[in-house]
Coordinates of C-alpha atoms and ligand atoms in Angstrom, one line a residue:
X1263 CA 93.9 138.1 69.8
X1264 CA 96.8 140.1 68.6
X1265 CA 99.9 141.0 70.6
X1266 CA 99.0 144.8 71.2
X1267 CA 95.6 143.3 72.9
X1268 CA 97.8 140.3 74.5
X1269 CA 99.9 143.4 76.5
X1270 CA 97.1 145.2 77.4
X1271 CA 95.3 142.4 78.7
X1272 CA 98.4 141.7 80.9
X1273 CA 99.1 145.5 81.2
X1274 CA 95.2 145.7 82.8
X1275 CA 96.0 142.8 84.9
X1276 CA 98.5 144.0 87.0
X1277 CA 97.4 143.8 90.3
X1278 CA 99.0 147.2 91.7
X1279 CA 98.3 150.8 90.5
X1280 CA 100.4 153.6 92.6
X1281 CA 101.3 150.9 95.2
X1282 CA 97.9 149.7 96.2
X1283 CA 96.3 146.6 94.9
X1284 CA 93.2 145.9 92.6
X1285 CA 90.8 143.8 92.3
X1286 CA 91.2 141.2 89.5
X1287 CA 90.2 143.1 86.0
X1288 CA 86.3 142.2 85.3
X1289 CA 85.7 141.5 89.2
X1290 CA 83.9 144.2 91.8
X1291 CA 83.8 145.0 94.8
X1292 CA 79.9 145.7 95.7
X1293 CA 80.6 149.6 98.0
X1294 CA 77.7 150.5 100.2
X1295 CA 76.5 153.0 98.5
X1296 CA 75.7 150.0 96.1
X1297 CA 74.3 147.9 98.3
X1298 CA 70.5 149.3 98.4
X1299 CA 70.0 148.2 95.0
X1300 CA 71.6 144.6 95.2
X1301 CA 69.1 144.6 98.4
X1302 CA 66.5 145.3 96.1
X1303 CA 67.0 143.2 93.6
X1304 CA 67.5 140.3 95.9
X1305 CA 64.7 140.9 97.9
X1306 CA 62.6 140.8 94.3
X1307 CA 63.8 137.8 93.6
X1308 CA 63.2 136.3 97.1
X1309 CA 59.9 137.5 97.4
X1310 CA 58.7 136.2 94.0
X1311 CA 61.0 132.5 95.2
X1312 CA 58.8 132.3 98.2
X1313 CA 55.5 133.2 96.2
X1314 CA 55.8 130.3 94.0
X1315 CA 57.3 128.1 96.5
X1316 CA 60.8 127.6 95.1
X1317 CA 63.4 126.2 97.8
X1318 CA 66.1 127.9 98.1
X1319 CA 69.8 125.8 97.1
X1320 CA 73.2 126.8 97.6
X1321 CA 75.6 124.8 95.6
X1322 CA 79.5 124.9 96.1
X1323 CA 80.9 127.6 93.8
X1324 CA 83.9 125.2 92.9
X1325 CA 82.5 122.4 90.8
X1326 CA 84.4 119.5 88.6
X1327 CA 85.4 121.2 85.3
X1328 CA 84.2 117.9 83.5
X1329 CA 80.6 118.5 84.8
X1330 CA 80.4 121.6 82.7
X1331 CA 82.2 120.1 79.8
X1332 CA 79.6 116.9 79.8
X1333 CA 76.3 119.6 80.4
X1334 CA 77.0 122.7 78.7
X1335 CA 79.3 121.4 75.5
X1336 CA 82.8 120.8 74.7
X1337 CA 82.4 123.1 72.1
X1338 CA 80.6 125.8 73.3
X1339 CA 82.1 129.4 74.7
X1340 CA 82.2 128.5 78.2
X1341 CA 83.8 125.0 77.9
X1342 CA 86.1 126.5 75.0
X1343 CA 87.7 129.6 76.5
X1344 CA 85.9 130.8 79.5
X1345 CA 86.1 128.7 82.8
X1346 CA 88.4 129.4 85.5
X1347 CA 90.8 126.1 86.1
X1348 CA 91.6 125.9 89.5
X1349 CA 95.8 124.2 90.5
X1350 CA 96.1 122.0 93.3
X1351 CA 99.6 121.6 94.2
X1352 CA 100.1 118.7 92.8
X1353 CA 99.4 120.4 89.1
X1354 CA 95.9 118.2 89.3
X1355 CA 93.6 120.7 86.9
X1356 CA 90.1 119.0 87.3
X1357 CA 88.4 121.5 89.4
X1358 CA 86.7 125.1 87.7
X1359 CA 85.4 127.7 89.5
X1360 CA 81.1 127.1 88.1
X1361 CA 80.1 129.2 85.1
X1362 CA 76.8 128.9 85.7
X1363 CA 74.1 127.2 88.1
X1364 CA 72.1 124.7 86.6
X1365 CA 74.6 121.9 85.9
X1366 CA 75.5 122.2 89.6
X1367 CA 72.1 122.2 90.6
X1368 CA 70.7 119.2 88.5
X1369 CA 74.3 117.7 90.2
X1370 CA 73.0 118.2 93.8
X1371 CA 69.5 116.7 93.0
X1372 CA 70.5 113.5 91.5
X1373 CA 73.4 112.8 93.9
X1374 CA 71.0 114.2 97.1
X1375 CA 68.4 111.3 95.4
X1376 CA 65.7 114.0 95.2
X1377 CA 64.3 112.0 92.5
X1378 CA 62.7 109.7 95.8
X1379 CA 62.7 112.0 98.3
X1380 CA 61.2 114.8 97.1
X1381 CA 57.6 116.0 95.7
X1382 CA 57.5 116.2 92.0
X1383 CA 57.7 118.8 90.5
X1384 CA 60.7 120.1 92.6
X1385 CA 61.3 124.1 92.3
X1386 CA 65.1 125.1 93.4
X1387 CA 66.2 129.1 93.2
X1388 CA 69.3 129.9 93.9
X1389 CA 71.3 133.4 94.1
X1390 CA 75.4 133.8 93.9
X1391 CA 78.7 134.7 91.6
X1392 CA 79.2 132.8 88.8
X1393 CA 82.4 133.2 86.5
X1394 CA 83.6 133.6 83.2
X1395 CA 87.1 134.5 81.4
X1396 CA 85.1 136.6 79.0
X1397 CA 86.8 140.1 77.8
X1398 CA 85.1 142.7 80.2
X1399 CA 82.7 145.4 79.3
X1400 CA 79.8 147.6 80.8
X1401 CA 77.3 144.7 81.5
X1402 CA 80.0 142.0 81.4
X1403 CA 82.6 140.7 84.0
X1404 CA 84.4 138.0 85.2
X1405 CA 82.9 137.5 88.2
X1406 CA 79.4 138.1 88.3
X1407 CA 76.0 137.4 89.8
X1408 CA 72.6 135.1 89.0
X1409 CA 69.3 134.6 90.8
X1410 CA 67.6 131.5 89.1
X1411 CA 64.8 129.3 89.2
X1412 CA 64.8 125.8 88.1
X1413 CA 61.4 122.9 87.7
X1414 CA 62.8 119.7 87.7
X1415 CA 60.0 116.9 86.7
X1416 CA 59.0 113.7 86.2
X1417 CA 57.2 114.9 82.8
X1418 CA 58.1 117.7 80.4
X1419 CA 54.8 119.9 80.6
X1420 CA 55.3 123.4 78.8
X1421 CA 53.1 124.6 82.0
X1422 CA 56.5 124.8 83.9
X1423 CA 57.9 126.4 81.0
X1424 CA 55.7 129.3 81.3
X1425 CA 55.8 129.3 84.9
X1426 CA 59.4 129.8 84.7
X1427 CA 59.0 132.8 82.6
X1428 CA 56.2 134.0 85.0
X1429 CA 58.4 134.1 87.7
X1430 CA 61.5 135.8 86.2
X1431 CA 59.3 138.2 84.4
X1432 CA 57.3 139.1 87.9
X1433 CA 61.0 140.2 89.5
X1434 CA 61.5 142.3 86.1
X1435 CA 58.0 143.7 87.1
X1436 CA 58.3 144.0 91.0
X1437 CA 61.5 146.1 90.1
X1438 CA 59.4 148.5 87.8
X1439 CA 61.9 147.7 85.0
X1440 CA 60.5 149.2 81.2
X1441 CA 61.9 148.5 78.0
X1442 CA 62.2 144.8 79.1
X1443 CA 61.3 142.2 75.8
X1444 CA 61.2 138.1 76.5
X1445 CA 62.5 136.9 73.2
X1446 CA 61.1 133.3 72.8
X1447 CA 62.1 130.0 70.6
X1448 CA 62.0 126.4 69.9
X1449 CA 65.2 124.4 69.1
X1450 CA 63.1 121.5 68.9
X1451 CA 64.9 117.9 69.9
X1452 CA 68.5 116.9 68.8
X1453 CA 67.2 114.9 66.2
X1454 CA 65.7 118.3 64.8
X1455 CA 68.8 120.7 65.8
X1456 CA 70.4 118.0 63.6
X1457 CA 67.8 118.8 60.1
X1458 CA 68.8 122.7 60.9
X1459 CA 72.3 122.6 61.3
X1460 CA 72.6 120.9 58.0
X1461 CA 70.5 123.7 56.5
X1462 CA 72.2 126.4 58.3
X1463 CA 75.4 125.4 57.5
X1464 CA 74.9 125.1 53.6
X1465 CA 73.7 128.7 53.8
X1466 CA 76.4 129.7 55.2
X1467 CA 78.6 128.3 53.1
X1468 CA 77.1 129.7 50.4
X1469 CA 78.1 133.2 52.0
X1470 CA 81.6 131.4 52.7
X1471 CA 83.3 134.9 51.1
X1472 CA 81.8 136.6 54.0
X1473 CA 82.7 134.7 57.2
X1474 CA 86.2 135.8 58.9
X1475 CA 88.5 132.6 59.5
X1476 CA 87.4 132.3 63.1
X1477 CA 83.6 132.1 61.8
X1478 CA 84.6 129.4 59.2
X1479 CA 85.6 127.6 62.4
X1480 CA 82.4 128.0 64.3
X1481 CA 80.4 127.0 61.2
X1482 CA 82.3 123.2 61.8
X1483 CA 82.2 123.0 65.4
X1484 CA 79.2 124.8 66.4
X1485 CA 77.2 126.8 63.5
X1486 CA 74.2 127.3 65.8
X1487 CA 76.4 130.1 67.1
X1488 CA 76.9 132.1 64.6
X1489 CA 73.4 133.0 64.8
X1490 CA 73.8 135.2 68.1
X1491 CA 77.4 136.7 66.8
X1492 CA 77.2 140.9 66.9
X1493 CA 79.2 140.8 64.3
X1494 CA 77.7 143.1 61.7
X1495 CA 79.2 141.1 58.4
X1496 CA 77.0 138.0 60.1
X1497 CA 74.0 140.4 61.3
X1498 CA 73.6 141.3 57.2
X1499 CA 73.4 137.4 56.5
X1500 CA 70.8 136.7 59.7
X1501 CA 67.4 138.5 57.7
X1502 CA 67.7 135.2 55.2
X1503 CA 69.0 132.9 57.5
X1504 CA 66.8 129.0 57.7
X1505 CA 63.9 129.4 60.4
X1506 CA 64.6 126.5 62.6
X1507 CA 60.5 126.4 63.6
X1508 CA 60.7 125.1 60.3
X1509 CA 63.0 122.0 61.2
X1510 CA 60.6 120.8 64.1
X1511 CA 58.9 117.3 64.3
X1512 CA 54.9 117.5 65.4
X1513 CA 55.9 116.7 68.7
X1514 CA 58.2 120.0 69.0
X1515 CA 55.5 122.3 67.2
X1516 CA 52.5 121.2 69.4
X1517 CA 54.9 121.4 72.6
X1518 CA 56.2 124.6 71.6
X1519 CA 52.4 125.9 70.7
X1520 CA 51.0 125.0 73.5
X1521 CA 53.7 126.7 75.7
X1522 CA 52.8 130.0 74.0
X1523 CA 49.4 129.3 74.3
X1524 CA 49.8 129.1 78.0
X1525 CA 52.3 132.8 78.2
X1526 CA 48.8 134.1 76.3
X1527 CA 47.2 132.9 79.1
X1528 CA 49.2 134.1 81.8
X1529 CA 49.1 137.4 79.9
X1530 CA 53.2 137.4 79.6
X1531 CA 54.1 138.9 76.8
X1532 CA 56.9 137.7 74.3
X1533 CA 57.7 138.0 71.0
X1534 CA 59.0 135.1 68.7
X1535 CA 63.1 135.2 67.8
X1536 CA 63.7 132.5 65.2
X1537 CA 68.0 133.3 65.3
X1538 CA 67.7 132.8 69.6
X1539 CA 69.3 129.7 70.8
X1540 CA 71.5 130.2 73.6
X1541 CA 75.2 129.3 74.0
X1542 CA 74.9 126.3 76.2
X1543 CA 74.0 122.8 74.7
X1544 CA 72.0 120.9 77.4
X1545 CA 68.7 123.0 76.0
X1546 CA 66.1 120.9 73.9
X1547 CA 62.7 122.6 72.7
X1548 CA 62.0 125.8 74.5
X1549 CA 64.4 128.9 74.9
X1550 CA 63.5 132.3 75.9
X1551 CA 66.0 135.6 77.0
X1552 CA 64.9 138.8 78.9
X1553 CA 66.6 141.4 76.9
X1554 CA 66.7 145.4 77.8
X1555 CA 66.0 147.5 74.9
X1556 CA 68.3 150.8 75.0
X1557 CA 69.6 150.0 77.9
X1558 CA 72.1 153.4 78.7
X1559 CA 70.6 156.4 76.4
X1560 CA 74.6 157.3 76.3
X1561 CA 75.4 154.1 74.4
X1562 CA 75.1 153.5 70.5
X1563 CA 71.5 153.4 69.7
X1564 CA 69.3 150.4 70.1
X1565 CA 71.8 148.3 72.2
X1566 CA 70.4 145.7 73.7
X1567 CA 71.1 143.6 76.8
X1568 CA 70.1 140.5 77.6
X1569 CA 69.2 140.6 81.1
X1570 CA 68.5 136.7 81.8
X1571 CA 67.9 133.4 80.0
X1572 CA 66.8 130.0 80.4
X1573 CA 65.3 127.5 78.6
X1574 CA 64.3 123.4 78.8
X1575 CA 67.1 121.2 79.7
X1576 CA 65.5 117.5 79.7
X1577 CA 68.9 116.0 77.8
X1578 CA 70.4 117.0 80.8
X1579 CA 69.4 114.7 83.4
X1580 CA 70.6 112.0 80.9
X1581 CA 74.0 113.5 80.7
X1582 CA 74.6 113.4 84.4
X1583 CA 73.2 110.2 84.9
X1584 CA 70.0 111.0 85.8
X1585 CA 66.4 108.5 84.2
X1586 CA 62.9 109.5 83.3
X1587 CA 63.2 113.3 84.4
X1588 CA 62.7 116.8 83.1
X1589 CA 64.0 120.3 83.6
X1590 CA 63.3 123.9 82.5
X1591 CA 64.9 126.9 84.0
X1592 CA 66.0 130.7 83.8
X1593 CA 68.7 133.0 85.3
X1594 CA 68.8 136.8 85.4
X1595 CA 72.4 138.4 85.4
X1596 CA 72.2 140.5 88.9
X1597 CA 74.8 143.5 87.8
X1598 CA 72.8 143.6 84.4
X1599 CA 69.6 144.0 86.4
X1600 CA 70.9 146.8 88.4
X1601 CA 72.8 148.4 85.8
X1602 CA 69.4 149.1 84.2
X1603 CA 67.8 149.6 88.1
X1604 CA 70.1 152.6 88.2
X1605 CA 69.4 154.1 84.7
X1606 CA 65.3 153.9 85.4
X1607 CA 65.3 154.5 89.3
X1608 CA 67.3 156.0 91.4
X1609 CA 68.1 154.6 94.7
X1610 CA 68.2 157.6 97.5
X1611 CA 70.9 157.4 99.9
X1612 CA 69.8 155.2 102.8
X1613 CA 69.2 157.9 105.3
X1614 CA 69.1 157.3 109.2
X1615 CA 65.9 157.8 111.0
X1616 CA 66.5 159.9 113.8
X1617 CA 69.7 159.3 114.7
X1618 CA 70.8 159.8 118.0
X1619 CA 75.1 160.3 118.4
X1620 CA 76.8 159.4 121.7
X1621 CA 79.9 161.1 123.0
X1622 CA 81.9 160.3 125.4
X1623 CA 84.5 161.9 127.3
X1624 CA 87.4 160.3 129.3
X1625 CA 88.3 156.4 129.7
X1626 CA 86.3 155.6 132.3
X1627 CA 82.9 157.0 129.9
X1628 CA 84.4 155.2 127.1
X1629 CA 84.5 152.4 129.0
X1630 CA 81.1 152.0 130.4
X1631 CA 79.6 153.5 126.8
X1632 CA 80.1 150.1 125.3
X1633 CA 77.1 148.4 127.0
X1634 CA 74.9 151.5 127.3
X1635 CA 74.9 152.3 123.6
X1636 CA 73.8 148.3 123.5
X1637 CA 71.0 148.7 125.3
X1638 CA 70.0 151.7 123.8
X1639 CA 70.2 150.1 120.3
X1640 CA 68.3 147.1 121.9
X1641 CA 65.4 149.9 122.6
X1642 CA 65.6 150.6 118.8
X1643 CA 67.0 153.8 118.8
X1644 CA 69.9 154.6 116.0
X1645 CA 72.8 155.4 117.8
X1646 CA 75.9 156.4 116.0
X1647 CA 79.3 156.6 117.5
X1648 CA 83.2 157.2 117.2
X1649 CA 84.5 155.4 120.4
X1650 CA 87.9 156.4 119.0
X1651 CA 87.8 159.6 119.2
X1652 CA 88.9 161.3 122.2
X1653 CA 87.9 165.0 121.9
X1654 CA 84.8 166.5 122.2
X1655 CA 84.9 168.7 119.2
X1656 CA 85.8 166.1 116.5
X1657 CA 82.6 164.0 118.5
X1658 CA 80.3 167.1 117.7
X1659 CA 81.6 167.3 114.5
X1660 CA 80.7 163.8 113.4
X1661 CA 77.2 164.0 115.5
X1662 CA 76.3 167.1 113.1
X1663 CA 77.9 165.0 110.0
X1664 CA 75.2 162.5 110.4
X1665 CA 72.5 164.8 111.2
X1666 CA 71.9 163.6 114.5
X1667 CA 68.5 165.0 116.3
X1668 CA 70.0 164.8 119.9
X1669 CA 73.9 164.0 121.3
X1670 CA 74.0 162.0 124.1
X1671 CA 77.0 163.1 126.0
X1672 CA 78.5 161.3 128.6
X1673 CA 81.1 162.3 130.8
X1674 CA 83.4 161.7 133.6
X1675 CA 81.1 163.2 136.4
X1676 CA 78.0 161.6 134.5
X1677 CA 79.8 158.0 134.8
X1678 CA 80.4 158.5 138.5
X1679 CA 76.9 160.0 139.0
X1680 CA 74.7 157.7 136.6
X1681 CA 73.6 160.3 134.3
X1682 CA 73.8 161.7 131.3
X1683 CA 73.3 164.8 129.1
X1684 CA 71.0 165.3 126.3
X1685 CA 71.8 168.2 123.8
X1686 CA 69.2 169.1 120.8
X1687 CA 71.3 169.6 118.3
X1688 CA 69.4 172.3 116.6
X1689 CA 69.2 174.9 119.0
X1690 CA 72.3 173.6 121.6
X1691 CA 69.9 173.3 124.6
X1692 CA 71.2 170.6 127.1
X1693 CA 69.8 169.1 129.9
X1694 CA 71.1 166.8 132.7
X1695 CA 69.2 163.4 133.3
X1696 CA 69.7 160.0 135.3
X1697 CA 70.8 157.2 133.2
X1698 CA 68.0 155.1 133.8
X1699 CA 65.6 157.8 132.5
X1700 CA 67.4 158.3 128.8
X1701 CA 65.3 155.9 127.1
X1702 CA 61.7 157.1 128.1
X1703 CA 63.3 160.5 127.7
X1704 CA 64.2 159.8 123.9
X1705 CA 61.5 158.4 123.3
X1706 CA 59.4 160.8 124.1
X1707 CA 61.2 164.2 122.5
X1708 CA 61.4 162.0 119.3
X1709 CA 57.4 162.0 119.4
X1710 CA 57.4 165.7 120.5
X1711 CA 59.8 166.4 117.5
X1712 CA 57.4 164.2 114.6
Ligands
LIG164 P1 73.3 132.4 80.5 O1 72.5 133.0 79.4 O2 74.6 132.0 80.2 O3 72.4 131.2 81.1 O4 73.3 133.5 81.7 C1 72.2 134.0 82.2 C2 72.3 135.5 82.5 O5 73.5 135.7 83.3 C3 72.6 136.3 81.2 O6 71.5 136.6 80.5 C4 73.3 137.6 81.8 O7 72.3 138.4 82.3 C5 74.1 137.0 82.9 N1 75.5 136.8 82.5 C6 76.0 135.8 81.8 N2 77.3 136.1 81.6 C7 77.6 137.2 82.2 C8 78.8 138.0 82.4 N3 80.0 137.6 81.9 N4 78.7 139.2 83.1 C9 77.5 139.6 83.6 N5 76.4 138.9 83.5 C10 76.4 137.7 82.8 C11 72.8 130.4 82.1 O8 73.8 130.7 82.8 C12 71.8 129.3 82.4 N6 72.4 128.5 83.5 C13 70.5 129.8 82.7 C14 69.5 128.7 83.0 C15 69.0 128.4 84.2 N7 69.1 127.8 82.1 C16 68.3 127.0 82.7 N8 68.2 127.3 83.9

């Protein structure tokens, strides 16, 4: 990075602007007005958990950082620059705030002994931030969200492959998301990944002129990445680049055939991306992203998102300590989801239905309000209110803000009396009523007024 970037980086970081604080660059606040499509997304991806019967996990959102440097690679992105350290006091740096869920999760099974208690296969979703030091952009922060699904088995059957897919997929569908893609690939065993990086590194190196000096790097510690680099001096090499289908044993080629054979079944459709193979390395044989094809019409042509990913993460369970088991999964990036949400459907503001505003006047109405407006809210009626507001004319003003049908006002002589007025707001009329009448009275103009 060079200095200019350095200071603004620290310049963007500062946590006050004009005396007020902000949150930490790459990390949002979710605003109500927000909210309906976070709702929505979450309630896809619940609805689709509970279809398939997934259970639902939490996991803590603090994790050991060597848990993440064991499952997803000492030399991958995450482990190299992006995970969140967190300081005790004593200076004790062990702890990282979890880049993603699935190391966490295949964690909680083996120490929870899941392996004995539970029915085989086991199906765990799960929905919460994750983080990341990466540099922030429109689809990428600091602090963002997944929903995922994970199979963990006692076999590796490419059935729970493609039911993985299935069920990602079917949230991307139950939002009514287009220009969605599942890009789909085999990176075969270790022994295999070991043939292909040989291969992919002698191309390379016959391009050696055109790699930058951070690329030369990557092609000793972790070549498989250069394949997913934007880079466009890299994307020119990619067309001629070693088909790692190619490097697969028969056992990977029938595993991975048979996987697509079952996505034809299941009428999923994918297309087959020889340079995909994810940045994390617990993933053996099949990989697969969800990727958003022109994503914001305002952005460069034909950029692409990748919207979720997942793949089979048997060397996994080995890592952590874990015999005899299997594992496939896939997480979609929430903010990415809604991002393209908002560009293909438009959330209305959540409106009120027929809300009903309650004024008071005086402390002794304010007083008993409290528990009347409860029980009217207990009948199901919308009641809005400003408590702390004193004067009738600001109360009004808000009751015609929200568009109430009717004001409920309520008054000294009303509290003494037991009654209260009812005003239709369109045309002013008022009428005096007991108390215990107001919610058969409501009730009743609100089916006159439909
Ligand atoms: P991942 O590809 O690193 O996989 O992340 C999954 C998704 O999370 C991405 O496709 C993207 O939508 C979203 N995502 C990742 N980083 C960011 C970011 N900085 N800002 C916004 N969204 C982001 C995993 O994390 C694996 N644990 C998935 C998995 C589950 N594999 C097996 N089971």
């Amino acid at each position: 990075m060079s200095d200019q970037n350095l200071e603004s980086e620290q310049e963007q970081e500062k946590p006050i602007k004009k005396g007020i604080y902000q949150s930490v660059r790459g990390m949002h606040d979710i605003l109500p007005d927000q909210m309906p499509y976070w709702r929505k997304a979450r309630r896809a991806f619940e609805d689709v958990s509970d279809f398939y019967g997934y259970g639902e996990i939490t996991t803590p959102i603090v994790e050991p950082a060597d848990l993440f440097i064991k499952a997803v690679g000492e030399t991958s992105d995450i482990v190299e620059k992006e995970m969140y350290y967190l300081k005790n006091k004593a200076g004790n740096d062990a702890l990282v705030l979890r880049p993603e869920g699935t190391a966490g999760i295949v964690r909680a099974y083996l120490e929870h002994g899941m392996q004995r208690t539970e029915t085989h296969p086991v199906r765990l979703s799960y929905f919460g931030p994750f983080f990341r030091h990466e540099r922030p952009q429109k689809g990428r922060y600091r602090q963002f969200w997944q929903a995922g699904f994970e199979i963990i088995s006692t076999e590796n059957d490419p059935i729970y492959d493609a039911q993985i897919i299935l069920a990602s997929y079917r949230v991307l569908e139950k939002l009514k998301l287009t220009n969605t893609t599942i890009k789909v690939n085999s990176i075969g065993s270790l022994e295999c990944r070991k043939n292909y990086i040989k291969k992919l590194k002698a191309y390379f190196k016959t391009h050696a002129k055109k790699l930058t000096t951070e690329q030369k790097k990557k092609l000793e510690s972790n070549p498989l990445r250069l394949l997913d680099s934007k880079d466009e001096n890299l994307q020119e090499l990619l067309p001629n680049v070693p088909v790692i289908l190619d490097c697969l044993d028969t056992a990977a080629k029938k595993y991975f055939t048979k996987h697509l054979e079952l996505l034809d079944e299941l009428e999923v459709p994918y297309m087959l991306d020889h340079t995909l193979v994810r940045g994390l390395d617990y993933y053996s044989d099949t990989v697969f992203e969800f990727v958003l094809q022109n994503f914001d019409a305002k952005e460069e042509e034909n950029f692409t998102l990748s919207l979720g990913g997942g793949g089979r993460y048997d060397p996994l369970f080995k890592i952590l300590g874990g015999r005899g088991l299997a594992g496939v999964g896939a997480a979609l990036g929430i903010e990415r989801v809604i991002l393209a949400l908002e560009n293909q459907h438009k959330i209305k503001p959540h409106e009120l239905k027929n809300p009903v505003f309650f004024v008071h006047i005086g402390d002794l109405a304010k007083k008993k309000s409290l528990k009347i407006i409860e029980q009217l809210r207990n009948e199901k009626l919308t009641i809005i209110e400003t408590l702390g507001k004193g004067s009738l004319s600001a109360q009004l003003k808000a009751a015609n803000k929200h568009k109430a049908v009717f004001a409920l006002i309520f008054g000294q002589k009303e509290a003494f009396e037991d009654s209260i007025i009812i005003r239709d707001m369109a045309t002013g009329a008022q009428e005096t009523i007991p108390l215990k009448r107001i919610v058969a009275t409501l009730k009743k103009r609100f089916a006159q007024h439909d």
